[in-house]
mmCIF file of C-alpha atoms and ligand atoms in Angstrom:
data_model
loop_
_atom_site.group_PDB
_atom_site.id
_atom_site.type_symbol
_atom_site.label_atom_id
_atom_site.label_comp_id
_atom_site.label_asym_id
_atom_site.label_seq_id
_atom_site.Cartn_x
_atom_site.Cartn_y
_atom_site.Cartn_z
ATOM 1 C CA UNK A 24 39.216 -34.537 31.093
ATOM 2 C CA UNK A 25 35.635 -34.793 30.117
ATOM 3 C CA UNK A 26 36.373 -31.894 27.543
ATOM 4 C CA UNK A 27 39.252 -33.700 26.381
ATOM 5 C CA UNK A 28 37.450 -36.903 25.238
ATOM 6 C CA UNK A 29 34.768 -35.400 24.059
ATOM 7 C CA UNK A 30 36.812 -33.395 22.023
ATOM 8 C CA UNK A 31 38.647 -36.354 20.412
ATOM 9 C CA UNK A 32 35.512 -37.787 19.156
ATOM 10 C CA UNK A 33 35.316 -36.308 16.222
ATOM 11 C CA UNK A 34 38.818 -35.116 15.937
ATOM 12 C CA UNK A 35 39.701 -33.866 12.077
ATOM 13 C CA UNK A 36 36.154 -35.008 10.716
ATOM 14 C CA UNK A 37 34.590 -33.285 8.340
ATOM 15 C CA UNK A 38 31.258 -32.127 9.308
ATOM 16 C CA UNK A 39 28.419 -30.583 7.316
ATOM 17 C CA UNK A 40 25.423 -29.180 9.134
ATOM 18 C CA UNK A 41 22.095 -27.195 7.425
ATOM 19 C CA UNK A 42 20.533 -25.195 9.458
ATOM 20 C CA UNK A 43 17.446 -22.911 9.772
ATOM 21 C CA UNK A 44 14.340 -22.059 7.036
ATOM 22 C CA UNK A 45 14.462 -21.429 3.474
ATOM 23 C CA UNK A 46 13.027 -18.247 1.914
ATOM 24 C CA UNK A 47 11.543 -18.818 -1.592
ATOM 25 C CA UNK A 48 10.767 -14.982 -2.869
ATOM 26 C CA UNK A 49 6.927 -13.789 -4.483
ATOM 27 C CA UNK A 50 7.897 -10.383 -5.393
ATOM 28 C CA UNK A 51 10.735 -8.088 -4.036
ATOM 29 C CA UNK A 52 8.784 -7.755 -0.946
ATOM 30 C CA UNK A 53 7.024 -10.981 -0.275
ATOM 31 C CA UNK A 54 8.306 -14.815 0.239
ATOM 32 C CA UNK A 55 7.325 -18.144 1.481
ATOM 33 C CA UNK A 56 8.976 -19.563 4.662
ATOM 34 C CA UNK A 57 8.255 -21.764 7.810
ATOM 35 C CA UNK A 58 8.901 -21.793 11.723
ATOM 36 C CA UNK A 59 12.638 -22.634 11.480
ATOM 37 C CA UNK A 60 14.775 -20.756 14.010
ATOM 38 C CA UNK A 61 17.985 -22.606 13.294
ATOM 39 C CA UNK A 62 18.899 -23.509 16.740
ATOM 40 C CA UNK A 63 18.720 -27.258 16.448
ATOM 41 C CA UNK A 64 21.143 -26.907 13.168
ATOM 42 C CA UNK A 65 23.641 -24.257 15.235
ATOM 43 C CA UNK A 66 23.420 -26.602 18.615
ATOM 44 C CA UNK A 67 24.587 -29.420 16.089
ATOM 45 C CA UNK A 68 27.293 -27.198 14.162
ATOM 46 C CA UNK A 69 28.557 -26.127 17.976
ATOM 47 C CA UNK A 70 28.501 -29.417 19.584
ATOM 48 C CA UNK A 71 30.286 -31.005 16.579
ATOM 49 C CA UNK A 72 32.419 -27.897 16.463
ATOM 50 C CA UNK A 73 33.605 -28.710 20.426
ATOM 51 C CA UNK A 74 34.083 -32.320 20.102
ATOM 52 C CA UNK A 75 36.664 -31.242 17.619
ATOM 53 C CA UNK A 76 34.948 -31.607 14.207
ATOM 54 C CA UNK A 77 35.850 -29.174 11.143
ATOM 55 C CA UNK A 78 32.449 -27.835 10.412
ATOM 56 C CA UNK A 79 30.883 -26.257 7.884
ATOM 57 C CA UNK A 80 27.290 -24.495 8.230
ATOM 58 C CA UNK A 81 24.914 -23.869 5.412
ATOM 59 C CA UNK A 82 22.133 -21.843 6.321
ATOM 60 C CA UNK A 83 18.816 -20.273 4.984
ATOM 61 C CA UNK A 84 16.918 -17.925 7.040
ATOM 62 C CA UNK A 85 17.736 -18.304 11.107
ATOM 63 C CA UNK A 86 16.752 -16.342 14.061
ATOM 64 C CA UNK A 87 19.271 -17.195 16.275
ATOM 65 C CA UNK A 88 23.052 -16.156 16.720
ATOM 66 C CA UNK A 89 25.249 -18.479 14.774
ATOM 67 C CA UNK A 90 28.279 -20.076 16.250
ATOM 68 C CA UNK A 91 31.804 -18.788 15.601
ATOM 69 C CA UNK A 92 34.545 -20.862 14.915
ATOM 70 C CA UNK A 93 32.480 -23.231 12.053
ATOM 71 C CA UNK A 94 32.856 -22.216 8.385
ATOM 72 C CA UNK A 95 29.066 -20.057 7.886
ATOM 73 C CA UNK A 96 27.749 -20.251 4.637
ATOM 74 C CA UNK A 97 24.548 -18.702 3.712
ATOM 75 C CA UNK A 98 21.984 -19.613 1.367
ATOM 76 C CA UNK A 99 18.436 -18.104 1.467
ATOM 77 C CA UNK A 100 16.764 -20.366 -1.318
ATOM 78 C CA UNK A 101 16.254 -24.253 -1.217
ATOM 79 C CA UNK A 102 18.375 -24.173 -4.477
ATOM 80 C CA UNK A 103 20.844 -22.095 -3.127
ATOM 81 C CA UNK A 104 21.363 -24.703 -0.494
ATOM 82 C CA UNK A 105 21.231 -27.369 -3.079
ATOM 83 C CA UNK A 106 23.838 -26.162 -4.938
ATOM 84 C CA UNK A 107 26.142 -24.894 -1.421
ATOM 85 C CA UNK A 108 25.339 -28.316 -0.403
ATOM 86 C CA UNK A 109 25.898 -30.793 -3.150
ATOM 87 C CA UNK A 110 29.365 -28.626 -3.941
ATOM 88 C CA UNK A 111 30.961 -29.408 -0.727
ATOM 89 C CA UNK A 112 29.661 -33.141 -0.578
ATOM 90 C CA UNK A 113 32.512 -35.337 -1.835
ATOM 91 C CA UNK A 114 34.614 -33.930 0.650
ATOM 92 C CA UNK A 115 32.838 -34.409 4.024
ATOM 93 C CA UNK A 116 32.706 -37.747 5.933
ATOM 94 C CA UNK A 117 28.997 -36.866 8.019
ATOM 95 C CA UNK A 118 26.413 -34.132 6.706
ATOM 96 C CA UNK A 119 23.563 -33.371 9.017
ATOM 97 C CA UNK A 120 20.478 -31.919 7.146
ATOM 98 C CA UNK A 121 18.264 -29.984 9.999
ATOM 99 C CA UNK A 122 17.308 -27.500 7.543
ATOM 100 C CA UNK A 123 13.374 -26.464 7.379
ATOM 101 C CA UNK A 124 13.659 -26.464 3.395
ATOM 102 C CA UNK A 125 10.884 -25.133 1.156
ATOM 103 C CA UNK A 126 9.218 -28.340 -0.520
ATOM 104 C CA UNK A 127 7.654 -25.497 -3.019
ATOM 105 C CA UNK A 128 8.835 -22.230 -4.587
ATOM 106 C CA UNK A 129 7.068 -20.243 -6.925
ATOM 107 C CA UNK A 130 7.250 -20.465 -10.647
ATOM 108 C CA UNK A 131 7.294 -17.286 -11.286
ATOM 109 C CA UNK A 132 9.373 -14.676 -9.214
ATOM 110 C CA UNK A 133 8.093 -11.412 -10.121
ATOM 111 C CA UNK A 134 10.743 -8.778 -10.170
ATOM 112 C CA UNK A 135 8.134 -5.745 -9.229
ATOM 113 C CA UNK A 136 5.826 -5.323 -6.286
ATOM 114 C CA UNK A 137 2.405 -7.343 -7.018
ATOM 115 C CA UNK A 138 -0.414 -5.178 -7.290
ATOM 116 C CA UNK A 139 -4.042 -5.836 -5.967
ATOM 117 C CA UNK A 140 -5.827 -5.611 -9.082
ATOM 118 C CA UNK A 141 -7.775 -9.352 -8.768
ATOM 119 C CA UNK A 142 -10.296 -10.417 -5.815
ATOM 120 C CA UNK A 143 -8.371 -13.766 -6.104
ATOM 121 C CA UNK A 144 -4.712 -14.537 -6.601
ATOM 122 C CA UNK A 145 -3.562 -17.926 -7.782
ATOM 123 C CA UNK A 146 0.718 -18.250 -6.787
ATOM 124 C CA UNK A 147 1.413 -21.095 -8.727
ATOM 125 C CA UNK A 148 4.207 -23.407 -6.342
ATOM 126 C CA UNK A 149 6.595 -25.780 -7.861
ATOM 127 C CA UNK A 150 8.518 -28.534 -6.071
ATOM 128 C CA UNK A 151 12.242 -27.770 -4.962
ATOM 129 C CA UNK A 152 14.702 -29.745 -5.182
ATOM 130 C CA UNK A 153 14.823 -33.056 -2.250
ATOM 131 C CA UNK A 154 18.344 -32.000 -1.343
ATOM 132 C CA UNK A 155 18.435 -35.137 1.041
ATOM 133 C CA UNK A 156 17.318 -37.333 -1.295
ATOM 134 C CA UNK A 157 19.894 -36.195 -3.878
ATOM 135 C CA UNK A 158 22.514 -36.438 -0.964
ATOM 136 C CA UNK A 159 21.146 -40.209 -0.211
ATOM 137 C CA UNK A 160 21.591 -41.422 -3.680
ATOM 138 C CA UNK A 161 24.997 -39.623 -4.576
ATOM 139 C CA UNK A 162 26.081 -41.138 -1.214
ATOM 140 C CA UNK A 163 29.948 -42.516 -1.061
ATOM 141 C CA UNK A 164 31.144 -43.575 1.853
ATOM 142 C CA UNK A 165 29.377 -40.155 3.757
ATOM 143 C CA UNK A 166 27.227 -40.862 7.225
ATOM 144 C CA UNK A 167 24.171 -39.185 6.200
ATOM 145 C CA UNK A 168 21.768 -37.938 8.739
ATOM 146 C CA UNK A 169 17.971 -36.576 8.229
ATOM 147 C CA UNK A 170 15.686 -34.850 9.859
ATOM 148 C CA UNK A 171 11.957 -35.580 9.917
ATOM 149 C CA UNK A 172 9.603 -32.704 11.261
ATOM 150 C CA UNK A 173 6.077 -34.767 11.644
ATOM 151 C CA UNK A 174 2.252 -33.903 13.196
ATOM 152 C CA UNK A 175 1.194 -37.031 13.220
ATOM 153 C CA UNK A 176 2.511 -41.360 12.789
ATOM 154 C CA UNK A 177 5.898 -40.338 13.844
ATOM 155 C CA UNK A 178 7.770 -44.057 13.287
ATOM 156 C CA UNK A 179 5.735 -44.743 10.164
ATOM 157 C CA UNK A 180 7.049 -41.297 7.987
ATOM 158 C CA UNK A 181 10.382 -41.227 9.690
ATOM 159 C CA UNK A 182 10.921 -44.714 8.678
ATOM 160 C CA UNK A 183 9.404 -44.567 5.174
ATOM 161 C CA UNK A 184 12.044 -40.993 4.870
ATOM 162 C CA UNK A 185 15.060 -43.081 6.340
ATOM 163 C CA UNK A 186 14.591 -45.911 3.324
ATOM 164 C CA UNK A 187 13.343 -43.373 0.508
ATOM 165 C CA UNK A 188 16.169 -40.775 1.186
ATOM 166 C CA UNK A 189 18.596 -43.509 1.984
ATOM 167 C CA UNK A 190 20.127 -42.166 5.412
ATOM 168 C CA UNK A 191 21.988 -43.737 8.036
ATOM 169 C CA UNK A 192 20.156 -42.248 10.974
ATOM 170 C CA UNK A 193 16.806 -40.012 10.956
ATOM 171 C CA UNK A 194 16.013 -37.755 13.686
ATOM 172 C CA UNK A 195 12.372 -37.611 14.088
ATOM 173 C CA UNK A 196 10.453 -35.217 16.013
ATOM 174 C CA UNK A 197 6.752 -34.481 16.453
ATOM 175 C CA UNK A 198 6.132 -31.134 15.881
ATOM 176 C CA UNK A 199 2.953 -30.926 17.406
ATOM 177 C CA UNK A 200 4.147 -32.055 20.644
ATOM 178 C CA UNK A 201 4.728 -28.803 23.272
ATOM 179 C CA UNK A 202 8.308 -28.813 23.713
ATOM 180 C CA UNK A 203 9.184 -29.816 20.301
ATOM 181 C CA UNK A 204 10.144 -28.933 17.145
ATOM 182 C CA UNK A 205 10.655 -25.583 15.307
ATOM 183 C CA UNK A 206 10.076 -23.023 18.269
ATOM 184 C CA UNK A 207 11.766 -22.815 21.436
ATOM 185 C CA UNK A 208 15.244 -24.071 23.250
ATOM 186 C CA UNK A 209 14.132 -27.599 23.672
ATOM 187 C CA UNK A 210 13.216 -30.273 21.592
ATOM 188 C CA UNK A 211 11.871 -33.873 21.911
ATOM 189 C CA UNK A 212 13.219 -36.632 19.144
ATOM 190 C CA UNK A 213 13.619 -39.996 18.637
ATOM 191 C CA UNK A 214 16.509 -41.813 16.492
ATOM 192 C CA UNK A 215 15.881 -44.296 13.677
ATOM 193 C CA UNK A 216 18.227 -46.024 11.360
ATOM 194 C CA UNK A 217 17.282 -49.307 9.023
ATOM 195 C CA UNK A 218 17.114 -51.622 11.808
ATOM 196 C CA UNK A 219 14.031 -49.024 13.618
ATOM 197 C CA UNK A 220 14.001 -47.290 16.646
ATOM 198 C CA UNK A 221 17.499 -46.617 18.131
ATOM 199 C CA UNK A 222 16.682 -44.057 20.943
ATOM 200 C CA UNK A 223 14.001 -41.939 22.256
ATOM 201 C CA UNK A 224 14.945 -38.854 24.469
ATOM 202 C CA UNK A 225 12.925 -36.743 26.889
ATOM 203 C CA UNK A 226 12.570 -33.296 26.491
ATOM 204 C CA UNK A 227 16.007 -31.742 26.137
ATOM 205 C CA UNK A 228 17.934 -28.358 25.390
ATOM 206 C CA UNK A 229 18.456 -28.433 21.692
ATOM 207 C CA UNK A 230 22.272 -28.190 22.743
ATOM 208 C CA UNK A 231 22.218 -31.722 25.023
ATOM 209 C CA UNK A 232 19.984 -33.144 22.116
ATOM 210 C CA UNK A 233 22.921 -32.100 19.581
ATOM 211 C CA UNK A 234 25.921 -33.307 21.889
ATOM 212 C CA UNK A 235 24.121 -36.863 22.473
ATOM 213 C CA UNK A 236 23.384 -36.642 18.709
ATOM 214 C CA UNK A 237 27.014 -35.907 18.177
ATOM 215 C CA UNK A 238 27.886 -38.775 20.493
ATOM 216 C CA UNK A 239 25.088 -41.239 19.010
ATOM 217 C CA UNK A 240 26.876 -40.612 15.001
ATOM 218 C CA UNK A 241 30.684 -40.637 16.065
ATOM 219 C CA UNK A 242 29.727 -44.135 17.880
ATOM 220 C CA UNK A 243 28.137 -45.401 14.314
ATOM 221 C CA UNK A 244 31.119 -44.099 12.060
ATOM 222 C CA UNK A 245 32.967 -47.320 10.656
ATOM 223 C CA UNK A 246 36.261 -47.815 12.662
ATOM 224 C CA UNK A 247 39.180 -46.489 11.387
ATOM 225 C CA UNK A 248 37.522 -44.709 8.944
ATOM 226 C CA UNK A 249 39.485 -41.229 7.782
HETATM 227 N N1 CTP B 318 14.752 -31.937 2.843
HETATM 228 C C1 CTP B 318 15.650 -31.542 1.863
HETATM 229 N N2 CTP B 318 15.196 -30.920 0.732
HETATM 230 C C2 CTP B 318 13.882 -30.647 0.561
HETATM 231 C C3 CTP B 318 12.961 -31.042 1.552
HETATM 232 C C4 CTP B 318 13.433 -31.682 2.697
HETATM 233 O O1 CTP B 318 16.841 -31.785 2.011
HETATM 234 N N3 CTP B 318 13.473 -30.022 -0.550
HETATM 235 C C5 CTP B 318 15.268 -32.636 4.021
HETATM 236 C C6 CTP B 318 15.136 -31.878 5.322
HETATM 237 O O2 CTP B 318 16.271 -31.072 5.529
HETATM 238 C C7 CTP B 318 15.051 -32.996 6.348
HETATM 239 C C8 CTP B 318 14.380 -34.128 5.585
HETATM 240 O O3 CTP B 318 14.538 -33.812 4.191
HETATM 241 O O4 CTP B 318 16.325 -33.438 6.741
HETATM 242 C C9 CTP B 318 12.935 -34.334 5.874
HETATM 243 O O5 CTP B 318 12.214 -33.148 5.697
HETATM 244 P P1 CTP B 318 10.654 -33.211 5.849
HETATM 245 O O6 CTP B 318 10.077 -31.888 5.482
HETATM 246 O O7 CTP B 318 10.325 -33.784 7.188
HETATM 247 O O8 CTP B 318 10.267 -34.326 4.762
HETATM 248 P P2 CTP B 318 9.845 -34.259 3.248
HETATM 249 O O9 CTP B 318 10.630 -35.318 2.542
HETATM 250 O O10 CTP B 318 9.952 -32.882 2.697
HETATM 251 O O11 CTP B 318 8.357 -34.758 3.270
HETATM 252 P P3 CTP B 318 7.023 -34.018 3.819
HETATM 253 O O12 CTP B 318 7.332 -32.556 4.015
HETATM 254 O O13 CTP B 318 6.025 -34.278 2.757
HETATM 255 O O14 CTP B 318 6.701 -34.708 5.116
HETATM 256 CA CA1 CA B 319 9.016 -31.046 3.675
#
């Protein structure tokens, strides 16, 4: 019964979900990365998957086992992503961007091992491409939903992302907090569309925070919309 309406919630939509850390390569044996394990993206993919959403998953580098039954798309780079993301866009109806993606990448990607001839190495980093941002202002008609990983002034930067990147709903968490963020089976976020604050949730499993997410973004979608 419970199953049942759950799984009509999101029956037939559309769903796009990044998960997990970019990898932005040095040499053939050396990259940039960060803490992402992926399981907040994969909780999201599954719980969308279960309340009957078609999903598809676009991840970078994850430690975690992914769900089955979601389409699994991989894409190490934050320009890989990009382009796996921006590809599928027109035709999904909510895209959730959990991703940990590289805000830098090197210019130069050398294609043989760096040797240690210097006492000091300058890798020169460029910016990557704001795949949210590009998401926010191609937007038609898709609920958009951010992420914002933060240390410190939680509201102020998850606000300021929700207006720049033009979302619908930003999921903020403070990394810094124990419990939280990139490491671990639990998390601790707060929700935040234009209006401010819309919830704030004790520490959770990363899977209860994805179903109530889940929940919270099938409640916002316009009625009757496809
Ligand atoms: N994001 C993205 N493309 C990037 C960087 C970030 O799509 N090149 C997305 C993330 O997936 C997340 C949101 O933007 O959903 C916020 O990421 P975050 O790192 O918190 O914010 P930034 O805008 O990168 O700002 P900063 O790192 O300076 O806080
Ligand atoms: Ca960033």
């Amino acid at each position: 019964e419970r199953l049942l309406g759950r799984r009509q919630l999101l029956a037939g939509k559309r769903v796009l979900v990044t998960a997990g850390g970019t990898v932005e390569r040095i040499d053939p044996v050396r990259y940039l990365t960060n803490d992402s394990s992926g399981r907040m993206g994969f909780a999201i993919a599954e719980a969308a998957r279960d309340m009957g959403a078609q999903v598809t998953l676009v991840a970078a580098r994850t430690q975690a086992q992914p769900p089955t039954g979601v389409e699994l798309i991989r894409a190490e780079t934050a320009e890989a992503m990009a382009e796996a993301v921006l590809q599928r866009y027109a035709q999904m109806e909510i895209v959730v961007k959990a991703a940990a993606v590289a805000d830098y990448r090197p210019v130069q990607r050398h294609a043989q091992k760096l040797k240690k001839t210097e006492e000091r190495l300058v890798v020169e980093l460029e910016r990557t491409t704001d795949i949210l941002a590009e998401l926010g202002r191609r937007k038609r008609g898709q609920y958009l939903v951010g992420f914002a990983a933060e240390t410190n002034d939680v509201e102020r930067h998850a606000l300021d992302k929700l207006k720049r990147k033009n979302c619908d709903l930003l999921v903020a968490n403070n990394v810094a907090e124990a419990g939280a963020g990139f490491h671990g089976e639990t998390n601790i976020v707060q929700l935040y569309d234009g209006g401010g604050l819309v919830a704030s949730w004790p520490l959770l499993s990363k899977r209860e925070v994805a179903e109530r997410l889940m929940q919270e973004i099938a409640a916002r979608l316009p009625a009757g919309a496809a």
